[in-house]
Amino acid sequence: MRVIIEKDALSVARIAARVVAQLVRARPQCVLGLATGSTPVATYQELIRMNREEGLSFARVTTFNLDEYVGLAPNHPQSYRAFMQRELFDHIDIPHEHTHVPDGRALDLEGSCERYEALIQQLGGIDLQVLGIGSDGHIAFNEPGSSLGSRTRLKSLTGETVRDNARFFGTEADVPKLAITMGVGTILESRKCLLLATGESKSRAIRDTIEGPITAQVTASALQLHRDVVVVLDEAAASRLDRRSYYAEVEQAQRAIEAGNSPS
Ligand code: PGA
């Protein structure tokens, strides 16, 4: 894992947007995996700015979102489809038909999950998957105990996740208790993963993900098995890591290599 620690959430967003933009410029027809939640919003704002001011075009990009609440119509303000329209898609030049979010209102949920997986495969797989992390260590809605080989499927949300997400709905009672989510296995098949975390409330989950054992109790820890993961953290999210200074040294050397200087 490449662990990048930045001073604040804004710098995290800039680095994350740069990783996405690099791929989009190198491979304009790439497949992006996208995430919802508060964390990636600043990254999306930076991508919108790059689209507007720097000619970063998404016209040939395809996207797949990680998850969606069951029972919410796409135009429900708290559906993840509506979130993506509001926070990103409506502001960039991506064709609507290139954007995919699981259908939380499908009558045949199981079939619809299988079709989602098949479509990802058909379009060549995900090149870069953007990920947030839950305070319980989940990636997408793969709650503690999810199989590390899991595929897109229905998942019950934990009380902790329902409480965390109640801020968007007003009350806990309004938060759907079921979601469709890509599986951990689906995520591990992405060619590259970009995990973002900001704030002290994520510090425990981040420590467990990076320095803890691989366990289904912290599904993000499965990323240790992936060969190309970039983790971008602010100081607060990184505050419980034991090896912070080592990650900083590695990062310094990495940047020197990228700038064409040999690290000393
Ligand atoms: P957040 O959610 O970005 O709103 O903190 C992350 C997640 O639950 O995956």
mmCIF file of C-alpha atoms and ligand atoms in Angstrom:
data_model
loop_
_atom_site.group_PDB
_atom_site.id
_atom_site.type_symbol
_atom_site.label_atom_id
_atom_site.label_comp_id
_atom_site.label_asym_id
_atom_site.label_seq_id
_atom_site.Cartn_x
_atom_site.Cartn_y
_atom_site.Cartn_z
ATOM 1 C CA MET A 1 0.000 0.000 0.000
ATOM 2 C CA ARG A 2 1.179 3.497 -0.767
ATOM 3 C CA VAL A 3 0.189 5.604 2.240
ATOM 4 C CA ILE A 4 0.104 9.353 1.647
ATOM 5 C CA ILE A 5 -0.515 11.593 4.656
ATOM 6 C CA GLU A 6 -1.554 15.172 3.909
ATOM 7 C CA LYS A 7 -2.134 18.050 6.282
ATOM 8 C CA ASP A 8 -5.865 18.455 5.684
ATOM 9 C CA ALA A 9 -8.927 17.281 3.780
ATOM 10 C CA LEU A 10 -8.410 19.785 0.972
ATOM 11 C CA SER A 11 -4.924 18.459 0.197
ATOM 12 C CA VAL A 12 -6.313 14.909 0.298
ATOM 13 C CA ALA A 13 -8.868 15.922 -2.338
ATOM 14 C CA ARG A 14 -6.208 17.516 -4.540
ATOM 15 C CA ILE A 15 -4.019 14.410 -4.478
ATOM 16 C CA ALA A 16 -7.002 12.125 -5.087
ATOM 17 C CA ALA A 17 -8.266 14.224 -8.008
ATOM 18 C CA ARG A 18 -4.765 14.174 -9.488
ATOM 19 C CA VAL A 19 -4.687 10.353 -9.390
ATOM 20 C CA VAL A 20 -8.070 10.196 -11.153
ATOM 21 C CA ALA A 21 -7.123 12.885 -13.685
ATOM 22 C CA GLN A 22 -3.845 11.160 -14.540
ATOM 23 C CA LEU A 23 -5.732 8.009 -15.478
ATOM 24 C CA VAL A 24 -8.428 9.860 -17.435
ATOM 25 C CA ARG A 25 -5.778 11.734 -19.430
ATOM 26 C CA ALA A 26 -3.753 8.586 -20.117
ATOM 27 C CA ARG A 27 -6.798 6.472 -20.914
ATOM 28 C CA PRO A 28 -9.798 8.640 -21.898
ATOM 29 C CA GLN A 29 -12.052 5.577 -22.238
ATOM 30 C CA CYS A 30 -11.235 4.267 -18.751
ATOM 31 C CA VAL A 31 -13.677 2.698 -16.302
ATOM 32 C CA LEU A 32 -13.888 4.470 -12.944
ATOM 33 C CA GLY A 33 -15.384 3.014 -9.789
ATOM 34 C CA LEU A 34 -16.904 5.790 -7.697
ATOM 35 C CA ALA A 35 -17.970 6.205 -4.090
ATOM 36 C CA THR A 36 -20.539 8.318 -2.259
ATOM 37 C CA GLY A 37 -20.385 9.789 1.263
ATOM 38 C CA SER A 38 -18.904 13.035 2.563
ATOM 39 C CA THR A 39 -15.281 12.061 1.957
ATOM 40 C CA PRO A 40 -15.071 12.128 -1.863
ATOM 41 C CA VAL A 41 -17.142 15.323 -2.280
ATOM 42 C CA ALA A 42 -14.099 17.631 -2.244
ATOM 43 C CA THR A 43 -12.343 15.344 -4.747
ATOM 44 C CA TYR A 44 -15.362 15.561 -7.052
ATOM 45 C CA GLN A 45 -15.315 19.355 -6.721
ATOM 46 C CA GLU A 46 -11.697 19.391 -7.806
ATOM 47 C CA LEU A 47 -12.499 17.123 -10.779
ATOM 48 C CA ILE A 48 -15.354 19.467 -11.752
ATOM 49 C CA ARG A 49 -12.910 22.358 -11.636
ATOM 50 C CA MET A 50 -10.411 20.450 -13.784
ATOM 51 C CA ASN A 51 -13.188 19.637 -16.256
ATOM 52 C CA ARG A 52 -14.147 23.292 -16.480
ATOM 53 C CA GLU A 53 -10.742 24.958 -16.354
ATOM 54 C CA GLU A 54 -8.197 22.414 -17.520
ATOM 55 C CA GLY A 55 -10.039 20.577 -20.276
ATOM 56 C CA LEU A 56 -10.169 17.278 -18.374
ATOM 57 C CA SER A 57 -12.852 15.480 -20.364
ATOM 58 C CA PHE A 58 -15.016 12.617 -19.105
ATOM 59 C CA ALA A 59 -16.824 12.219 -22.429
ATOM 60 C CA ARG A 60 -15.511 8.685 -22.972
ATOM 61 C CA VAL A 61 -15.267 7.589 -19.335
ATOM 62 C CA THR A 62 -17.596 4.944 -17.895
ATOM 63 C CA THR A 63 -18.402 4.851 -14.177
ATOM 64 C CA PHE A 64 -19.723 2.253 -11.753
ATOM 65 C CA ASN A 65 -20.787 3.251 -8.267
ATOM 66 C CA LEU A 66 -20.153 1.001 -5.318
ATOM 67 C CA ASP A 67 -23.585 0.856 -3.769
ATOM 68 C CA GLU A 68 -27.175 2.059 -3.450
ATOM 69 C CA TYR A 69 -29.867 1.956 -0.776
ATOM 70 C CA VAL A 70 -32.647 -0.543 -1.354
ATOM 71 C CA GLY A 71 -36.062 1.038 -1.804
ATOM 72 C CA LEU A 72 -34.978 4.551 -2.774
ATOM 73 C CA ALA A 73 -35.970 5.789 -6.226
ATOM 74 C CA PRO A 74 -33.163 7.344 -8.284
ATOM 75 C CA ASN A 75 -34.715 10.791 -7.778
ATOM 76 C CA HIS A 76 -34.955 10.428 -3.972
ATOM 77 C CA PRO A 77 -32.592 13.138 -2.679
ATOM 78 C CA GLN A 78 -30.715 10.641 -0.464
ATOM 79 C CA SER A 79 -30.367 7.956 -3.128
ATOM 80 C CA TYR A 80 -26.785 7.500 -4.249
ATOM 81 C CA ARG A 81 -27.852 8.081 -7.865
ATOM 82 C CA ALA A 82 -29.158 11.534 -6.866
ATOM 83 C CA PHE A 83 -25.988 12.157 -4.838
ATOM 84 C CA MET A 84 -23.767 11.390 -7.838
ATOM 85 C CA GLN A 85 -25.822 13.606 -10.157
ATOM 86 C CA ARG A 86 -25.682 16.476 -7.650
ATOM 87 C CA GLU A 87 -22.026 16.147 -6.622
ATOM 88 C CA LEU A 88 -20.429 15.190 -9.946
ATOM 89 C CA PHE A 89 -22.270 13.967 -13.027
ATOM 90 C CA ASP A 90 -24.444 17.066 -13.570
ATOM 91 C CA HIS A 91 -21.321 19.248 -13.658
ATOM 92 C CA ILE A 92 -19.027 17.343 -16.033
ATOM 93 C CA ASP A 93 -19.255 16.207 -19.659
ATOM 94 C CA ILE A 94 -19.998 12.543 -18.951
ATOM 95 C CA PRO A 95 -22.915 11.062 -20.933
ATOM 96 C CA HIS A 96 -25.665 9.858 -18.563
ATOM 97 C CA GLU A 97 -25.685 6.401 -20.162
ATOM 98 C CA HIS A 98 -22.029 5.936 -19.233
ATOM 99 C CA THR A 99 -22.823 6.214 -15.509
ATOM 100 C CA HIS A 100 -23.948 3.157 -13.571
ATOM 101 C CA VAL A 101 -25.331 2.980 -10.033
ATOM 102 C CA PRO A 102 -26.936 -0.217 -8.676
ATOM 103 C CA ASP A 103 -30.735 -0.153 -8.952
ATOM 104 C CA GLY A 104 -32.158 -0.038 -5.427
ATOM 105 C CA ARG A 105 -35.687 -0.501 -6.745
ATOM 106 C CA ALA A 106 -35.123 -3.504 -9.006
ATOM 107 C CA LEU A 107 -37.878 -6.091 -8.625
ATOM 108 C CA ASP A 108 -35.396 -8.900 -9.164
ATOM 109 C CA LEU A 109 -32.598 -7.664 -6.888
ATOM 110 C CA GLU A 110 -30.488 -10.798 -7.225
ATOM 111 C CA GLY A 111 -30.650 -10.740 -11.038
ATOM 112 C CA SER A 112 -29.913 -7.060 -11.058
ATOM 113 C CA CYS A 113 -26.758 -7.621 -8.930
ATOM 114 C CA GLU A 114 -25.601 -10.346 -11.345
ATOM 115 C CA ARG A 115 -26.179 -8.028 -14.302
ATOM 116 C CA TYR A 116 -24.191 -5.265 -12.588
ATOM 117 C CA GLU A 117 -21.216 -7.605 -12.186
ATOM 118 C CA ALA A 118 -21.585 -8.814 -15.787
ATOM 119 C CA LEU A 119 -21.637 -5.251 -17.117
ATOM 120 C CA ILE A 120 -18.436 -4.392 -15.255
ATOM 121 C CA GLN A 121 -16.788 -7.425 -16.869
ATOM 122 C CA GLN A 122 -18.228 -6.632 -20.286
ATOM 123 C CA LEU A 123 -16.745 -3.135 -20.177
ATOM 124 C CA GLY A 124 -13.317 -4.515 -19.335
ATOM 125 C CA GLY A 125 -13.289 -4.234 -15.539
ATOM 126 C CA ILE A 126 -12.702 -1.239 -13.289
ATOM 127 C CA ASP A 127 -9.413 0.595 -13.868
ATOM 128 C CA LEU A 128 -9.517 2.705 -10.713
ATOM 129 C CA GLN A 129 -11.847 2.297 -7.752
ATOM 130 C CA VAL A 130 -12.325 5.285 -5.442
ATOM 131 C CA LEU A 131 -13.191 4.193 -1.889
ATOM 132 C CA GLY A 132 -14.192 5.793 1.392
ATOM 133 C CA ILE A 133 -14.193 3.856 4.644
ATOM 134 C CA GLY A 134 -16.844 3.468 7.329
ATOM 135 C CA SER A 135 -16.032 4.018 10.993
ATOM 136 C CA ASP A 136 -16.590 0.238 11.322
ATOM 137 C CA GLY A 137 -13.952 -0.406 8.649
ATOM 138 C CA HIS A 138 -16.350 -1.173 5.819
ATOM 139 C CA ILE A 139 -15.598 -0.519 2.151
ATOM 140 C CA ALA A 140 -18.682 0.104 0.047
ATOM 141 C CA PHE A 141 -21.407 -1.413 2.278
ATOM 142 C CA ASN A 142 -19.393 -4.534 3.068
ATOM 143 C CA GLU A 143 -20.122 -4.554 6.760
ATOM 144 C CA PRO A 144 -18.040 -6.497 9.325
ATOM 145 C CA GLY A 145 -18.358 -10.217 8.654
ATOM 146 C CA SER A 146 -18.803 -9.833 4.879
ATOM 147 C CA SER A 147 -16.987 -12.496 2.910
ATOM 148 C CA LEU A 148 -13.727 -11.189 1.523
ATOM 149 C CA GLY A 149 -14.646 -12.982 -1.708
ATOM 150 C CA SER A 150 -18.131 -11.437 -1.905
ATOM 151 C CA ARG A 151 -19.703 -10.103 -5.112
ATOM 152 C CA THR A 152 -22.413 -7.485 -5.714
ATOM 153 C CA ARG A 153 -25.345 -8.420 -3.493
ATOM 154 C CA LEU A 154 -27.876 -7.334 -0.890
ATOM 155 C CA LYS A 155 -26.454 -6.365 2.519
ATOM 156 C CA SER A 156 -27.984 -5.369 5.876
ATOM 157 C CA LEU A 157 -26.433 -2.231 7.327
ATOM 158 C CA THR A 158 -25.033 -2.280 10.866
ATOM 159 C CA GLY A 159 -26.432 -0.017 13.584
ATOM 160 C CA GLU A 160 -23.156 1.959 13.447
ATOM 161 C CA THR A 161 -23.544 2.655 9.724
ATOM 162 C CA VAL A 162 -27.215 3.579 10.140
ATOM 163 C CA ARG A 163 -26.243 6.021 12.918
ATOM 164 C CA ASP A 164 -23.348 7.448 10.844
ATOM 165 C CA ASN A 165 -25.635 8.023 7.858
ATOM 166 C CA ALA A 166 -28.622 9.387 9.813
ATOM 167 C CA ARG A 167 -27.079 12.873 9.394
ATOM 168 C CA PHE A 168 -28.144 12.806 5.746
ATOM 169 C CA PHE A 169 -31.710 11.651 6.452
ATOM 170 C CA GLY A 170 -32.691 13.553 9.590
ATOM 171 C CA THR A 171 -33.510 10.520 11.750
ATOM 172 C CA GLU A 172 -32.133 6.989 12.076
ATOM 173 C CA ALA A 173 -35.587 5.596 11.384
ATOM 174 C CA ASP A 174 -35.500 7.076 7.870
ATOM 175 C CA VAL A 175 -32.212 5.389 6.894
ATOM 176 C CA PRO A 176 -32.830 2.285 4.739
ATOM 177 C CA LYS A 177 -31.523 -0.812 6.500
ATOM 178 C CA LEU A 178 -30.644 -2.667 3.293
ATOM 179 C CA ALA A 179 -28.328 -1.785 0.449
ATOM 180 C CA ILE A 180 -26.986 -3.270 -2.750
ATOM 181 C CA THR A 181 -23.220 -3.221 -2.681
ATOM 182 C CA MET A 182 -20.306 -4.379 -4.761
ATOM 183 C CA GLY A 183 -18.563 -7.161 -2.873
ATOM 184 C CA VAL A 184 -15.060 -7.128 -1.442
ATOM 185 C CA GLY A 185 -14.138 -9.592 -4.204
ATOM 186 C CA THR A 186 -15.510 -7.210 -6.836
ATOM 187 C CA ILE A 187 -13.459 -4.333 -5.411
ATOM 188 C CA LEU A 188 -10.277 -6.414 -5.235
ATOM 189 C CA GLU A 189 -10.572 -7.072 -8.974
ATOM 190 C CA SER A 190 -10.199 -3.348 -9.784
ATOM 191 C CA ARG A 191 -6.801 -2.648 -11.323
ATOM 192 C CA LYS A 192 -6.087 0.101 -8.815
ATOM 193 C CA CYS A 193 -7.778 1.257 -5.599
ATOM 194 C CA LEU A 194 -7.730 4.753 -4.127
ATOM 195 C CA LEU A 195 -8.830 4.783 -0.484
ATOM 196 C CA LEU A 196 -9.586 8.182 1.053
ATOM 197 C CA ALA A 197 -10.153 8.996 4.716
ATOM 198 C CA THR A 198 -10.324 12.242 6.626
ATOM 199 C CA GLY A 199 -11.083 13.077 10.240
ATOM 200 C CA GLU A 200 -10.397 11.527 13.623
ATOM 201 C CA SER A 201 -13.540 9.376 13.439
ATOM 202 C CA LYS A 202 -11.803 7.257 10.785
ATOM 203 C CA SER A 203 -8.464 6.865 12.604
ATOM 204 C CA ARG A 204 -9.287 3.528 14.248
ATOM 205 C CA ALA A 205 -10.652 1.990 11.044
ATOM 206 C CA ILE A 206 -7.583 3.250 9.156
ATOM 207 C CA ARG A 207 -5.159 1.790 11.690
ATOM 208 C CA ASP A 208 -6.972 -1.563 11.525
ATOM 209 C CA THR A 209 -7.012 -1.452 7.703
ATOM 210 C CA ILE A 210 -3.329 -0.662 7.214
ATOM 211 C CA GLU A 211 -1.613 -2.134 10.262
ATOM 212 C CA GLY A 212 -4.074 -4.719 11.544
ATOM 213 C CA PRO A 213 -4.560 -8.319 10.419
ATOM 214 C CA ILE A 214 -6.597 -9.096 7.302
ATOM 215 C CA THR A 215 -10.006 -9.875 8.656
ATOM 216 C CA ALA A 216 -13.609 -9.921 7.507
ATOM 217 C CA GLN A 217 -14.330 -7.899 10.666
ATOM 218 C CA VAL A 218 -12.637 -4.930 8.953
ATOM 219 C CA THR A 219 -13.410 -5.441 5.299
ATOM 220 C CA ALA A 220 -11.098 -2.623 4.178
ATOM 221 C CA SER A 221 -8.177 -4.720 5.513
ATOM 222 C CA ALA A 222 -8.665 -6.995 2.471
ATOM 223 C CA LEU A 223 -6.983 -4.199 0.484
ATOM 224 C CA GLN A 224 -3.698 -5.495 1.929
ATOM 225 C CA LEU A 225 -4.060 -8.303 -0.619
ATOM 226 C CA HIS A 226 -4.321 -5.890 -3.554
ATOM 227 C CA ARG A 227 -1.154 -5.091 -5.466
ATOM 228 C CA ASP A 228 -1.921 -1.448 -6.275
ATOM 229 C CA VAL A 229 -3.591 0.570 -3.519
ATOM 230 C CA VAL A 230 -3.043 4.249 -2.794
ATOM 231 C CA VAL A 231 -4.347 5.446 0.584
ATOM 232 C CA VAL A 232 -4.634 9.211 1.032
ATOM 233 C CA LEU A 233 -5.247 10.434 4.590
ATOM 234 C CA ASP A 234 -5.320 13.683 6.467
ATOM 235 C CA GLU A 235 -3.353 13.983 9.715
ATOM 236 C CA ALA A 236 -6.409 13.222 11.843
ATOM 237 C CA ALA A 237 -7.295 9.992 10.023
ATOM 238 C CA ALA A 238 -3.625 8.939 10.176
ATOM 239 C CA SER A 239 -3.242 9.818 13.865
ATOM 240 C CA ARG A 240 -3.372 6.235 15.197
ATOM 241 C CA LEU A 241 -0.911 4.724 12.721
ATOM 242 C CA ASP A 242 2.258 3.374 14.371
ATOM 243 C CA ARG A 243 4.464 3.646 11.292
ATOM 244 C CA ARG A 244 3.597 7.180 10.204
ATOM 245 C CA SER A 245 7.192 8.360 9.929
ATOM 246 C CA TYR A 246 8.136 5.323 7.824
ATOM 247 C CA TYR A 247 5.255 5.998 5.397
ATOM 248 C CA ALA A 248 6.428 9.615 5.117
ATOM 249 C CA GLU A 249 9.977 8.474 4.266
ATOM 250 C CA VAL A 250 8.719 6.027 1.656
ATOM 251 C CA GLU A 251 6.541 8.728 0.145
ATOM 252 C CA GLN A 252 9.436 11.169 -0.024
ATOM 253 C CA ALA A 253 11.535 8.567 -1.857
ATOM 254 C CA GLN A 254 8.640 7.737 -4.169
ATOM 255 C CA ARG A 255 8.159 11.386 -5.091
ATOM 256 C CA ALA A 256 11.871 11.780 -5.764
ATOM 257 C CA ILE A 257 11.741 8.786 -8.109
ATOM 258 C CA GLU A 258 8.692 10.204 -9.870
ATOM 259 C CA ALA A 259 10.436 13.548 -10.265
ATOM 260 C CA GLY A 260 13.350 11.715 -11.913
ATOM 261 C CA ASN A 261 15.827 12.101 -9.011
ATOM 262 C CA SER A 262 17.337 9.131 -7.286
ATOM 263 C CA PRO A 263 16.349 9.012 -3.610
ATOM 264 C CA SER A 264 19.259 9.461 -1.203
HETATM 265 P P1 PGA B 1 -18.285 9.099 4.657
HETATM 266 O O1 PGA B 1 -18.686 7.555 4.451
HETATM 267 O O2 PGA B 1 -17.377 9.462 3.529
HETATM 268 O O3 PGA B 1 -19.586 9.845 4.598
HETATM 269 O O4 PGA B 1 -17.620 9.189 5.986
HETATM 270 C C1 PGA B 1 -17.716 6.622 4.115
HETATM 271 C C2 PGA B 1 -18.316 5.221 4.093
HETATM 272 O O5 PGA B 1 -19.207 4.913 4.892
HETATM 273 O O6 PGA B 1 -17.857 4.407 3.280
#
